[in-house]
PDB file of C-alpha atoms in Angstrom:
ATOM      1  CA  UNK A 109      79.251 115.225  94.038  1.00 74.00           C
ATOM      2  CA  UNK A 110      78.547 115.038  90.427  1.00 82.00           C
ATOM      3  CA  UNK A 111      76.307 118.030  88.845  1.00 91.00           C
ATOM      4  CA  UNK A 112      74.077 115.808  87.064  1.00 96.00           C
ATOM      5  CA  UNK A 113      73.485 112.181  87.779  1.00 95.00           C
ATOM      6  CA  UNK A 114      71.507 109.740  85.775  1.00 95.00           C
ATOM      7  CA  UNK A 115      72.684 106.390  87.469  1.00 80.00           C
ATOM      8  CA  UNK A 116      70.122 103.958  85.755  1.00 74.00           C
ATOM      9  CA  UNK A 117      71.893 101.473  83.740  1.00 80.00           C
ATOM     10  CA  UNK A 118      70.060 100.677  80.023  1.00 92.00           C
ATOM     11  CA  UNK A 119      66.978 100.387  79.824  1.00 95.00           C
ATOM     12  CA  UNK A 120      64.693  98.123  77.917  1.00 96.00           C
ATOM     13  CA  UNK A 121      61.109  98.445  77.549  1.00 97.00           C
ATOM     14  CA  UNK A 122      58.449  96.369  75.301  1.00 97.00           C
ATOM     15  CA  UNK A 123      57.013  98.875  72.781  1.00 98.00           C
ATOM     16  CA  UNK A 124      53.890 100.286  73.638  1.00 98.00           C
ATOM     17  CA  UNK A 125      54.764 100.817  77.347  1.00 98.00           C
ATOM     18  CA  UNK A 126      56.349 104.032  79.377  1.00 97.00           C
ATOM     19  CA  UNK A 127      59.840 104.375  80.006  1.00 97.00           C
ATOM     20  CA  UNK A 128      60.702 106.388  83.013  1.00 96.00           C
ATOM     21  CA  UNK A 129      64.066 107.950  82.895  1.00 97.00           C
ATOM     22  CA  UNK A 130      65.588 110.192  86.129  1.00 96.00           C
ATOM     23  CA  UNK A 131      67.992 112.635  87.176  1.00 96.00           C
ATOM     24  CA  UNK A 132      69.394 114.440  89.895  1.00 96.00           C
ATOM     25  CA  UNK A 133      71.668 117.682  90.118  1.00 95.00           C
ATOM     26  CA  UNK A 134      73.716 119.241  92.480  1.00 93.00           C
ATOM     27  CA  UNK A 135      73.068 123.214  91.631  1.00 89.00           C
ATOM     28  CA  UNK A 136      70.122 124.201  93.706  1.00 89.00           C
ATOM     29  CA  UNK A 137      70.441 127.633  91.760  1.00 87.00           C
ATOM     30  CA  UNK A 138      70.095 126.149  88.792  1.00 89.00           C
ATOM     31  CA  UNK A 139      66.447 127.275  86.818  1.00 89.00           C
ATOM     32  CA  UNK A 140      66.664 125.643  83.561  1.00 93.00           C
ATOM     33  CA  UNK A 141      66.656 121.701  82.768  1.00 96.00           C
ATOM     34  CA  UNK A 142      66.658 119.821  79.252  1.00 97.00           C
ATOM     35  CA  UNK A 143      66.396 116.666  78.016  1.00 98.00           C
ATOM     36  CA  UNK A 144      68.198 115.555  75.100  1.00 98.00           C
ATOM     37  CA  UNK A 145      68.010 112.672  73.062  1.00 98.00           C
ATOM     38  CA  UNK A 146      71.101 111.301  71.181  1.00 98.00           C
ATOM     39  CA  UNK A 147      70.966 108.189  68.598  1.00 98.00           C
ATOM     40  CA  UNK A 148      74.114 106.408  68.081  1.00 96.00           C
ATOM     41  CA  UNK A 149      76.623 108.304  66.060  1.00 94.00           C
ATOM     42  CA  UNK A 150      74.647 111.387  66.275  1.00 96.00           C
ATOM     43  CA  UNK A 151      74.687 114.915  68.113  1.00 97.00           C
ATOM     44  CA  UNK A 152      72.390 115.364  70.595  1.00 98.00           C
ATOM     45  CA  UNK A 153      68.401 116.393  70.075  1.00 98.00           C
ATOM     46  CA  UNK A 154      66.808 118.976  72.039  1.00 97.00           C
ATOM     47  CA  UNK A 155      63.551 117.003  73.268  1.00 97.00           C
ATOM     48  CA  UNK A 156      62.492 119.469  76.160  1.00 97.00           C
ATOM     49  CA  UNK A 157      63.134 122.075  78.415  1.00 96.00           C
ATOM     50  CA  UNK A 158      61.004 122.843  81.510  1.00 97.00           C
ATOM     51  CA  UNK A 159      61.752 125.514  83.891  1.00 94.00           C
ATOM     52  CA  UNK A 160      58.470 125.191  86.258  1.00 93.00           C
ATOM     53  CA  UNK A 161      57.805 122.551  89.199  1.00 95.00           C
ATOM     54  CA  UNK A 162      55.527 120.527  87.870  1.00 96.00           C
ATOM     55  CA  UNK A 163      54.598 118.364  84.664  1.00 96.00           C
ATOM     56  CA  UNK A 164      55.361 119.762  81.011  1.00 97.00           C
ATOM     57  CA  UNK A 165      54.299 117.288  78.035  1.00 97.00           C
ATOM     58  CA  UNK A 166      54.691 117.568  74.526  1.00 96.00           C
ATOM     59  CA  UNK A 167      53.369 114.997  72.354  1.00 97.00           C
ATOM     60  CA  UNK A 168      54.614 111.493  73.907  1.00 98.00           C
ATOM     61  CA  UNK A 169      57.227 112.870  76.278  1.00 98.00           C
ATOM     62  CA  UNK A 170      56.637 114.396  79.935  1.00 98.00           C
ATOM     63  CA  UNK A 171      59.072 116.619  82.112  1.00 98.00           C
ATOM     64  CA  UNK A 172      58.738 116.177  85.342  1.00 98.00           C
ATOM     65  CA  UNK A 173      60.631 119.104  88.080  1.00 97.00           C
ATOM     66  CA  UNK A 174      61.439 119.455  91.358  1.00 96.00           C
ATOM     67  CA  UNK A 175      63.207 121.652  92.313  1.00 94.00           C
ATOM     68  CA  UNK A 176      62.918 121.443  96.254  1.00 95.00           C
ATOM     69  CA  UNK A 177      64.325 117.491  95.587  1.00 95.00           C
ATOM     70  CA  UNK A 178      66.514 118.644  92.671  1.00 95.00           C
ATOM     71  CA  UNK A 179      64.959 116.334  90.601  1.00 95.00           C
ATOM     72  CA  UNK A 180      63.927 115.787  86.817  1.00 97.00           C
ATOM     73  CA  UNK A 181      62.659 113.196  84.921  1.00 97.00           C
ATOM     74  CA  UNK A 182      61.270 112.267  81.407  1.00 98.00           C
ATOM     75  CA  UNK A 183      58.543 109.660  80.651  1.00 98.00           C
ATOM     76  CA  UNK A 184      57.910 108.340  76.871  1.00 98.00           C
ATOM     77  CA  UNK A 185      54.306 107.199  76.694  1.00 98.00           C
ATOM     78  CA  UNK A 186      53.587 104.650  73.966  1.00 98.00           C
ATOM     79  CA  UNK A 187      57.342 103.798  73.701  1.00 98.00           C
ATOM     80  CA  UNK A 188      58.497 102.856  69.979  1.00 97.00           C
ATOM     81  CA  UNK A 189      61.526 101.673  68.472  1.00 97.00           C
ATOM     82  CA  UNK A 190      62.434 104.945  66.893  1.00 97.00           C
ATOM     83  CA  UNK A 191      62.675 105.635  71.016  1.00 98.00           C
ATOM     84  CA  UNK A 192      65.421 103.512  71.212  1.00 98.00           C
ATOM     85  CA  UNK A 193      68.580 106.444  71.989  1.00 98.00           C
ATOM     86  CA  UNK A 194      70.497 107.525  74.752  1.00 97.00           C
ATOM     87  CA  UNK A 195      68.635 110.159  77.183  1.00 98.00           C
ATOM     88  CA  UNK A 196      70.622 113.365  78.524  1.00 98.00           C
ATOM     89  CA  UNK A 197      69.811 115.236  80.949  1.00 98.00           C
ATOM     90  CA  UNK A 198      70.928 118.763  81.330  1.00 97.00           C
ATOM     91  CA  UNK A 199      71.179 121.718  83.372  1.00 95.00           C
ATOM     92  CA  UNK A 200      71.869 125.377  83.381  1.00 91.00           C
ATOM     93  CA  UNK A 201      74.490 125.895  85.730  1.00 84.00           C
ATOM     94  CA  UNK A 202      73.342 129.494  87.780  1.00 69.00           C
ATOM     95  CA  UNK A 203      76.914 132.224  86.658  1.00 65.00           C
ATOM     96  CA  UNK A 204      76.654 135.242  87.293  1.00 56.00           C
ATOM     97  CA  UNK A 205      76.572 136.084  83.751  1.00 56.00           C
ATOM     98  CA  UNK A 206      72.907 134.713  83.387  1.00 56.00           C
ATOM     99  CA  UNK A 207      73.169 132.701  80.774  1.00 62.00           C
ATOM    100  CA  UNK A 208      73.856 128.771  79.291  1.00 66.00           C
ATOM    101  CA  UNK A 209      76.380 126.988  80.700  1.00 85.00           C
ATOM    102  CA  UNK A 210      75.315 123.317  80.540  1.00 93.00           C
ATOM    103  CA  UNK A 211      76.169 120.007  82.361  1.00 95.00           C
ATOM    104  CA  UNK A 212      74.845 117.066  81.424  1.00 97.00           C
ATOM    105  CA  UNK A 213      74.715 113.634  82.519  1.00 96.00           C
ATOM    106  CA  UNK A 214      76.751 110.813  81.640  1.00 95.00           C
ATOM    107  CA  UNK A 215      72.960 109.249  79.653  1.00 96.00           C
ATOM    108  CA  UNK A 216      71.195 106.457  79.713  1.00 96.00           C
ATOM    109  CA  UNK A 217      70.416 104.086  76.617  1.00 97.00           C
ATOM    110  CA  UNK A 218      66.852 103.757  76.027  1.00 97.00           C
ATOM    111  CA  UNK A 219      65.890  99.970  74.036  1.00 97.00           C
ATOM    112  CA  UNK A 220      62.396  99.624  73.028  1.00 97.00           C
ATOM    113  CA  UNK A 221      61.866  95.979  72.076  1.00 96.00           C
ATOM    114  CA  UNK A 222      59.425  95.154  69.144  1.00 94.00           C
TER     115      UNK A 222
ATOM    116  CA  UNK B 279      66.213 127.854  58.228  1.00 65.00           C
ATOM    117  CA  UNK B 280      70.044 125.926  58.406  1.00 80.00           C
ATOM    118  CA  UNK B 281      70.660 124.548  61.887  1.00 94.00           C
ATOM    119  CA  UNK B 282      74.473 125.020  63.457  1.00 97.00           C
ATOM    120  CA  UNK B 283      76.804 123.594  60.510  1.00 97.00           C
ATOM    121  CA  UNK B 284      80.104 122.405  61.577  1.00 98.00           C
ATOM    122  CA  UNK B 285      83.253 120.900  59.696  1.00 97.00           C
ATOM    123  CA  UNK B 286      85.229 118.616  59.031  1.00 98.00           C
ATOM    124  CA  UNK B 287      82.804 115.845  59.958  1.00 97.00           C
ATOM    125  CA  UNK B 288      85.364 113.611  60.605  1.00 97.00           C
ATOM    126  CA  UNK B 289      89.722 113.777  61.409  1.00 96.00           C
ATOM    127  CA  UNK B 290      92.438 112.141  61.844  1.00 98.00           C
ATOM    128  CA  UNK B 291      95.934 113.385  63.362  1.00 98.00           C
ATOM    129  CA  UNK B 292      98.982 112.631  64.963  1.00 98.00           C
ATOM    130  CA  UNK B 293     100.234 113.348  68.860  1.00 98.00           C
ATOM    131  CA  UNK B 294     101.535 116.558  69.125  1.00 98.00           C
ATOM    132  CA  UNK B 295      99.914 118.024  65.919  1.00 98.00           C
ATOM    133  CA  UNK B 296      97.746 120.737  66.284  1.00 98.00           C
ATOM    134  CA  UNK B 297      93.836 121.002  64.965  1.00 98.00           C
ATOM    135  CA  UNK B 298      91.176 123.634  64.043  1.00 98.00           C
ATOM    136  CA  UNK B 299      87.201 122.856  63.976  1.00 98.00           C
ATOM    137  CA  UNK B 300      84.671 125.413  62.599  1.00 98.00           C
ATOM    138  CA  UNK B 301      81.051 125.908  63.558  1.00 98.00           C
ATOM    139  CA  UNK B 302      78.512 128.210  62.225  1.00 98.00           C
ATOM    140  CA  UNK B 303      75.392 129.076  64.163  1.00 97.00           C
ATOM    141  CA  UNK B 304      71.863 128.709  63.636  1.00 96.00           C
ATOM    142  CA  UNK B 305      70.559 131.700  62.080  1.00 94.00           C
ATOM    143  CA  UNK B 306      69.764 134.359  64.718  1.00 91.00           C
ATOM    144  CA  UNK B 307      72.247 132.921  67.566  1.00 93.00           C
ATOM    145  CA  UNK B 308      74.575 135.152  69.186  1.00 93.00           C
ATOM    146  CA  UNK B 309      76.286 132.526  71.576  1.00 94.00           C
ATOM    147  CA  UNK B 310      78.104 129.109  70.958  1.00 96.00           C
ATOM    148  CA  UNK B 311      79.681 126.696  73.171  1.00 96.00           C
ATOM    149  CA  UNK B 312      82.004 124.157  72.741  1.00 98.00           C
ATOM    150  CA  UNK B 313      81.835 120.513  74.043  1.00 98.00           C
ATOM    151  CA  UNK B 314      83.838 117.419  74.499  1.00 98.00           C
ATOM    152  CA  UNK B 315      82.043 113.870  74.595  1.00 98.00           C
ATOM    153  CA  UNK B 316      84.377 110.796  74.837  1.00 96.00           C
ATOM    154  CA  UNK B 317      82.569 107.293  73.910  1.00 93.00           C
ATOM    155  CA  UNK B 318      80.224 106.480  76.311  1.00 92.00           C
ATOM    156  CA  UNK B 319      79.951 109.938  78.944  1.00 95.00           C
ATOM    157  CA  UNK B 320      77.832 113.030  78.179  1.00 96.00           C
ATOM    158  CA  UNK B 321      79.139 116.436  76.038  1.00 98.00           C
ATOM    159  CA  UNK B 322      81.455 118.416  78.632  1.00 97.00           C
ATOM    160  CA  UNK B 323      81.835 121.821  78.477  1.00 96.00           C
ATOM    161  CA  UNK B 324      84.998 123.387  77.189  1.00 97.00           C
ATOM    162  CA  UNK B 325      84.009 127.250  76.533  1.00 96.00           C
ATOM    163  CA  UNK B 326      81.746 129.465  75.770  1.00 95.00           C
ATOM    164  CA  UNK B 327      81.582 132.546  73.017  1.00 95.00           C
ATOM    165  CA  UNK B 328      79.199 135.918  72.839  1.00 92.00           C
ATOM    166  CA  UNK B 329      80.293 139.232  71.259  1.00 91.00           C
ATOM    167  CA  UNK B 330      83.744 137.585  70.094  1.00 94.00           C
ATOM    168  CA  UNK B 331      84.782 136.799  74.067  1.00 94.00           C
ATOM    169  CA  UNK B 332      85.661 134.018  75.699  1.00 93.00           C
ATOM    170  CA  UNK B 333      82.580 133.851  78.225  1.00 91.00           C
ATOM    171  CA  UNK B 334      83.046 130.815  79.987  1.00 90.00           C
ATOM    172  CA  UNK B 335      85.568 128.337  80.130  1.00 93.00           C
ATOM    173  CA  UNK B 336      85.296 124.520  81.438  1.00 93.00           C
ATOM    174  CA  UNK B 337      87.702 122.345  82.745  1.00 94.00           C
ATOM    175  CA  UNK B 338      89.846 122.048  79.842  1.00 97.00           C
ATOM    176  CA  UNK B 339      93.593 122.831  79.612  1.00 97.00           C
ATOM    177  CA  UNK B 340      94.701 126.295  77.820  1.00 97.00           C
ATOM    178  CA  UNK B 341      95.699 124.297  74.870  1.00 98.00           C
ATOM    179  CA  UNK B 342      91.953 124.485  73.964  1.00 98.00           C
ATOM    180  CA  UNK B 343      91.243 127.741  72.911  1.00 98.00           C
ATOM    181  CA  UNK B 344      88.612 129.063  70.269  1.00 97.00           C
ATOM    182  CA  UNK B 345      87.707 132.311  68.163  1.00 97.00           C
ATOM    183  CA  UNK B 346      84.503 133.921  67.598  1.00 97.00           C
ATOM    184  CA  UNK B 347      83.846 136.198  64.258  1.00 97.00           C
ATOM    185  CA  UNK B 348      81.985 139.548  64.119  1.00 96.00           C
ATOM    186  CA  UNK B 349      79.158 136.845  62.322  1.00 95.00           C
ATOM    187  CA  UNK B 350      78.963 134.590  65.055  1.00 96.00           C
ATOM    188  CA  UNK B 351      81.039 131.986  63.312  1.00 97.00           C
ATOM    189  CA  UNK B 352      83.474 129.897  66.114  1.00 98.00           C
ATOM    190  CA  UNK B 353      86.865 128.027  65.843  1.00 98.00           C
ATOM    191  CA  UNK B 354      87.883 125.339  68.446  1.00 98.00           C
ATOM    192  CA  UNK B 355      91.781 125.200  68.037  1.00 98.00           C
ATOM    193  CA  UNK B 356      93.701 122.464  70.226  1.00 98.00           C
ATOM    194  CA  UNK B 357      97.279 122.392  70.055  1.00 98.00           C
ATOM    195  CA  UNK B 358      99.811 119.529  71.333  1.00 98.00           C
ATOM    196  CA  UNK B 359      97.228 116.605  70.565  1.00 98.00           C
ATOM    197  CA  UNK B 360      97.268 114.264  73.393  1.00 98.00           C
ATOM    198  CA  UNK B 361      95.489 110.538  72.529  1.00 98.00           C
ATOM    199  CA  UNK B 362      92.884 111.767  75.235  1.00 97.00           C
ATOM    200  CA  UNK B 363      91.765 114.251  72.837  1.00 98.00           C
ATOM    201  CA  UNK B 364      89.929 111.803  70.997  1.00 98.00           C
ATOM    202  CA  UNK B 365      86.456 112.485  71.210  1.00 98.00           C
ATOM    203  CA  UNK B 366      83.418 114.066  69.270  1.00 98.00           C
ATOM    204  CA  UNK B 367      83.484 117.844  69.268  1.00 98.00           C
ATOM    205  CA  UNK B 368      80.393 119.379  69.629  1.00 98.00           C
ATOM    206  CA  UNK B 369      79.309 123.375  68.892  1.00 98.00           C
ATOM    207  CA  UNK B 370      75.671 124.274  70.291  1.00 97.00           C
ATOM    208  CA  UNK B 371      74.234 128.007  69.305  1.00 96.00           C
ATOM    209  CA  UNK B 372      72.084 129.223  71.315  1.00 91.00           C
ATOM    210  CA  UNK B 373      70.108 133.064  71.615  1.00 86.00           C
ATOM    211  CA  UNK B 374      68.288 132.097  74.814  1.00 85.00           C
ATOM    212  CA  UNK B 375      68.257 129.120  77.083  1.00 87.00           C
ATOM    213  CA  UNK B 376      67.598 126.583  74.665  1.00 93.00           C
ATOM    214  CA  UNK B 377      71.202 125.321  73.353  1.00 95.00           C
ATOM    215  CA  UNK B 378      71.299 123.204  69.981  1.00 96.00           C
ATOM    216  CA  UNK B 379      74.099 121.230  68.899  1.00 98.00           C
ATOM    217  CA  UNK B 380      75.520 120.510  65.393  1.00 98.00           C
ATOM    218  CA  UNK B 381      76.291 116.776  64.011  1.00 98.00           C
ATOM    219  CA  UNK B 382      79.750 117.184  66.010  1.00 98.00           C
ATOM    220  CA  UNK B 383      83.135 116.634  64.382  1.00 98.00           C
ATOM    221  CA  UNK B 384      84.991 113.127  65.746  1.00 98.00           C
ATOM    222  CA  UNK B 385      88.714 114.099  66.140  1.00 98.00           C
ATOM    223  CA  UNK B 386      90.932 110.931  66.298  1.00 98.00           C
ATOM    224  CA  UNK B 387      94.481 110.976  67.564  1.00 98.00           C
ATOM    225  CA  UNK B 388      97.076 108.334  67.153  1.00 97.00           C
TER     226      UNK B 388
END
Protein backbone atom coordinates (compact mmCIF):
# COMPACT_ATOMS: atom_id res chain seq x y z
CA UNK A 1 0.00 0.00 0.00
CA UNK A 2 1.16 3.30 -1.15
CA UNK A 3 1.57 6.18 1.67
CA UNK A 4 -0.21 8.70 -0.21
CA UNK A 5 -2.62 8.11 -3.02
CA UNK A 6 -4.21 10.63 -5.25
CA UNK A 7 -5.64 8.25 -8.04
CA UNK A 8 -7.80 10.88 -9.98
CA UNK A 9 -6.59 11.22 -13.42
CA UNK A 10 -6.50 15.21 -14.80
CA UNK A 11 -8.84 17.14 -14.17
CA UNK A 12 -10.63 19.78 -16.12
CA UNK A 13 -13.00 22.20 -14.85
CA UNK A 14 -14.82 25.36 -16.63
CA UNK A 15 -13.55 28.48 -14.80
CA UNK A 16 -15.69 29.75 -12.29
CA UNK A 17 -16.61 26.31 -10.85
CA UNK A 18 -14.99 24.07 -7.80
CA UNK A 19 -12.52 21.56 -8.36
CA UNK A 20 -12.45 18.83 -5.83
CA UNK A 21 -9.18 17.12 -5.51
CA UNK A 22 -8.62 13.85 -2.91
CA UNK A 23 -6.25 11.84 -1.12
CA UNK A 24 -5.72 9.01 0.96
CA UNK A 25 -2.69 7.83 3.22
CA UNK A 26 -1.61 4.89 4.77
CA UNK A 27 0.08 6.35 8.22
CA UNK A 28 -2.71 6.49 10.70
CA UNK A 29 0.00 8.22 13.01
CA UNK A 30 0.54 10.66 10.80
CA UNK A 31 -0.74 14.49 12.27
CA UNK A 32 0.30 16.83 9.67
CA UNK A 33 -1.07 17.08 5.89
CA UNK A 34 -0.18 19.72 3.04
CA UNK A 35 -1.17 20.56 -0.10
CA UNK A 36 1.11 21.74 -2.62
CA UNK A 37 0.69 23.21 -5.81
CA UNK A 38 3.32 22.78 -8.61
CA UNK A 39 3.10 24.63 -12.20
CA UNK A 40 4.93 23.03 -14.93
CA UNK A 41 8.65 23.39 -14.69
CA UNK A 42 8.42 24.67 -11.27
CA UNK A 43 9.12 23.52 -7.52
CA UNK A 44 6.38 22.91 -5.58
CA UNK A 45 4.09 25.76 -3.61
CA UNK A 46 3.08 25.36 -0.16
CA UNK A 47 -0.84 26.08 -0.50
CA UNK A 48 -1.95 24.61 2.98
CA UNK A 49 -1.42 22.68 5.86
CA UNK A 50 -4.19 21.51 8.23
CA UNK A 51 -3.61 19.42 11.18
CA UNK A 52 -7.38 19.39 12.69
CA UNK A 53 -10.49 17.15 11.53
CA UNK A 54 -12.45 19.35 9.99
CA UNK A 55 -12.53 22.26 7.27
CA UNK A 56 -9.55 24.90 7.06
CA UNK A 57 -9.99 27.67 4.20
CA UNK A 58 -7.86 30.29 3.15
CA UNK A 59 -8.93 32.56 0.55
CA UNK A 60 -10.31 30.23 -2.44
CA UNK A 61 -8.89 26.93 -1.23
CA UNK A 62 -10.45 24.48 1.53
CA UNK A 63 -8.70 21.53 3.49
CA UNK A 64 -10.73 19.08 4.28
CA UNK A 65 -9.35 16.06 7.21
CA UNK A 66 -10.19 12.98 8.37
CA UNK A 67 -8.35 11.40 10.10
CA UNK A 68 -10.59 8.37 11.32
CA UNK A 69 -10.96 7.69 7.14
CA UNK A 70 -7.38 8.88 6.52
CA UNK A 71 -8.56 11.22 4.25
CA UNK A 72 -7.72 14.82 2.82
CA UNK A 73 -8.90 16.83 0.27
CA UNK A 74 -8.63 20.38 -1.30
CA UNK A 75 -11.47 22.32 -3.03
CA UNK A 76 -10.68 25.61 -5.28
CA UNK A 77 -13.81 27.74 -5.24
CA UNK A 78 -14.14 30.10 -8.20
CA UNK A 79 -11.57 28.04 -10.21
CA UNK A 80 -9.30 30.27 -12.64
CA UNK A 81 -6.81 29.60 -15.13
CA UNK A 82 -3.91 30.67 -13.03
CA UNK A 83 -5.44 27.27 -11.11
CA UNK A 84 -4.41 25.30 -13.78
CA UNK A 85 -1.12 23.12 -11.89
CA UNK A 86 -0.55 19.88 -10.60
CA UNK A 87 -1.97 19.27 -6.86
CA UNK A 88 0.29 17.35 -4.17
CA UNK A 89 -0.68 16.06 -1.45
CA UNK A 90 1.54 15.45 1.48
CA UNK A 91 2.04 13.95 4.71
CA UNK A 92 4.17 13.91 7.76
CA UNK A 93 5.22 10.54 8.20
CA UNK A 94 4.95 9.91 12.44
CA UNK A 95 9.40 9.01 13.40
CA UNK A 96 10.23 8.95 16.38
CA UNK A 97 12.27 11.93 15.97
CA UNK A 98 9.09 14.23 15.76
CA UNK A 99 9.67 15.98 13.02
CA UNK A 100 9.17 16.38 8.81
CA UNK A 101 9.59 13.60 6.91
CA UNK A 102 7.24 13.98 3.92
CA UNK A 103 5.52 11.68 1.31
CA UNK A 104 3.68 12.92 -1.21
CA UNK A 105 1.52 11.77 -3.86
CA UNK A 106 2.23 11.01 -7.30
CA UNK A 107 -0.34 14.67 -8.18
CA UNK A 108 -2.93 15.37 -10.11
CA UNK A 109 -3.05 18.08 -13.01
CA UNK A 110 -5.58 20.61 -12.40
CA UNK A 111 -7.01 22.40 -16.14
CA UNK A 112 -9.30 25.21 -15.71
CA UNK A 113 -10.85 25.93 -19.11
CA UNK A 114 -11.61 29.63 -20.07
CA UNK B 1 13.33 37.72 3.32
CA UNK B 2 15.27 35.15 0.48
CA UNK B 3 13.41 31.85 0.22
CA UNK B 4 15.72 28.41 -0.01
CA UNK B 5 18.28 29.28 -2.98
CA UNK B 6 19.71 26.37 -4.70
CA UNK B 7 22.32 25.90 -7.64
CA UNK B 8 23.12 25.05 -10.51
CA UNK B 9 19.62 25.45 -11.92
CA UNK B 10 20.23 23.21 -14.49
CA UNK B 11 23.18 20.03 -15.41
CA UNK B 12 24.29 17.93 -17.56
CA UNK B 13 26.72 14.79 -17.03
CA UNK B 14 27.89 11.65 -18.11
CA UNK B 15 27.24 7.85 -16.55
CA UNK B 16 29.51 7.20 -14.01
CA UNK B 17 30.52 10.87 -13.27
CA UNK B 18 29.91 12.11 -10.06
CA UNK B 19 27.74 15.49 -9.06
CA UNK B 20 27.36 18.04 -6.20
CA UNK B 21 24.06 20.34 -5.69
CA UNK B 22 23.97 23.18 -3.09
CA UNK B 23 21.00 24.57 -1.22
CA UNK B 24 20.77 27.36 1.17
CA UNK B 25 17.86 27.70 3.56
CA UNK B 26 15.31 30.15 4.14
CA UNK B 27 16.42 32.47 6.69
CA UNK B 28 15.71 31.07 10.18
CA UNK B 29 15.54 27.18 9.09
CA UNK B 30 17.49 24.74 10.90
CA UNK B 31 16.44 21.55 8.83
CA UNK B 32 16.59 20.65 5.02
CA UNK B 33 15.62 17.71 3.12
CA UNK B 34 16.45 16.44 0.00
CA UNK B 35 14.07 15.13 -2.76
CA UNK B 36 13.98 13.28 -5.98
CA UNK B 37 11.01 13.90 -8.56
CA UNK B 38 11.28 12.04 -11.94
CA UNK B 39 8.82 13.49 -14.81
CA UNK B 40 5.53 12.84 -14.01
CA UNK B 41 5.57 11.23 -9.96
CA UNK B 42 5.72 13.39 -6.81
CA UNK B 43 9.26 14.69 -4.90
CA UNK B 44 10.61 11.44 -2.98
CA UNK B 45 12.48 11.69 -0.12
CA UNK B 46 16.18 11.03 -0.13
CA UNK B 47 17.47 12.52 3.40
CA UNK B 48 17.13 14.68 5.81
CA UNK B 49 19.72 17.30 7.69
CA UNK B 50 19.51 19.17 11.37
CA UNK B 51 22.58 20.14 13.46
CA UNK B 52 25.01 18.90 10.54
CA UNK B 53 23.49 15.01 10.84
CA UNK B 54 22.12 12.91 8.64
CA UNK B 55 18.50 12.65 10.28
CA UNK B 56 16.64 10.66 8.02
CA UNK B 57 17.36 8.82 5.09
CA UNK B 58 14.83 7.55 2.21
CA UNK B 59 15.03 4.87 -0.04
CA UNK B 60 17.93 5.93 -1.93
CA UNK B 61 21.20 4.01 -2.47
CA UNK B 62 24.45 5.15 -0.32
CA UNK B 63 25.75 6.75 -3.39
CA UNK B 64 23.47 9.68 -2.37
CA UNK B 65 24.89 11.27 0.39
CA UNK B 66 24.80 15.07 1.50
CA UNK B 67 26.59 17.61 3.97
CA UNK B 68 25.17 20.10 6.21
CA UNK B 69 27.32 23.40 7.32
CA UNK B 70 27.48 24.93 10.83
CA UNK B 71 25.04 27.76 8.70
CA UNK B 72 22.55 25.45 7.66
CA UNK B 73 23.81 25.38 4.12
CA UNK B 74 23.34 21.50 2.44
CA UNK B 75 25.19 19.55 -0.36
CA UNK B 76 23.49 16.59 -2.20
CA UNK B 77 26.56 14.63 -3.66
CA UNK B 78 25.71 11.47 -5.96
CA UNK B 79 28.45 9.51 -7.19
CA UNK B 80 28.46 6.72 -10.09
CA UNK B 81 25.60 8.55 -12.15
CA UNK B 82 23.20 6.02 -13.31
CA UNK B 83 20.64 7.38 -16.37
CA UNK B 84 17.90 6.85 -13.56
CA UNK B 85 19.34 9.68 -11.81
CA UNK B 86 17.77 11.99 -14.04
CA UNK B 87 15.36 13.91 -12.28
CA UNK B 88 14.73 17.41 -10.59
CA UNK B 89 16.46 17.75 -7.24
CA UNK B 90 14.64 19.41 -4.80
CA UNK B 91 15.96 21.04 -1.15
CA UNK B 92 12.94 22.13 1.24
CA UNK B 93 14.00 24.13 4.68
CA UNK B 94 11.94 23.89 7.09
CA UNK B 95 12.02 25.18 11.22
CA UNK B 96 8.66 23.57 11.99
CA UNK B 97 6.20 21.46 10.11
CA UNK B 98 5.77 23.54 7.25
CA UNK B 99 8.55 22.37 4.57
CA UNK B 100 9.34 24.82 1.53
CA UNK B 101 11.09 23.86 -1.45
CA UNK B 102 13.56 25.79 -3.70
CA UNK B 103 13.16 26.08 -7.73
CA UNK B 104 14.96 22.49 -7.77
CA UNK B 105 18.05 21.77 -9.84
CA UNK B 106 17.22 19.24 -13.08
CA UNK B 107 20.26 16.84 -13.24
CA UNK B 108 20.44 15.10 -16.69
CA UNK B 109 22.50 12.02 -17.32
CA UNK B 110 23.48 10.57 -20.61
Amino acid sequence: QKEVEQNSGPLSVPEGAIASLNCTYSDRGSQSFFWYRQYSGKSPELIMSIYSNGDKEDGRFTAQLNKASQYVSLLIRDSQPSDSATYLCAVNLATHYGNNRLAFGKGNQVVVIP
Amino acid sequence: DAGVTQSPTHLIKTRGQQVTLRCSPKSGHDTVSWYQQALGQGPQFIFQYYEEEERQRGNFPDRFSGHQYPNYSSELNVNALLLGDSALYLCASSLGAEEFFGPGTRLTVL
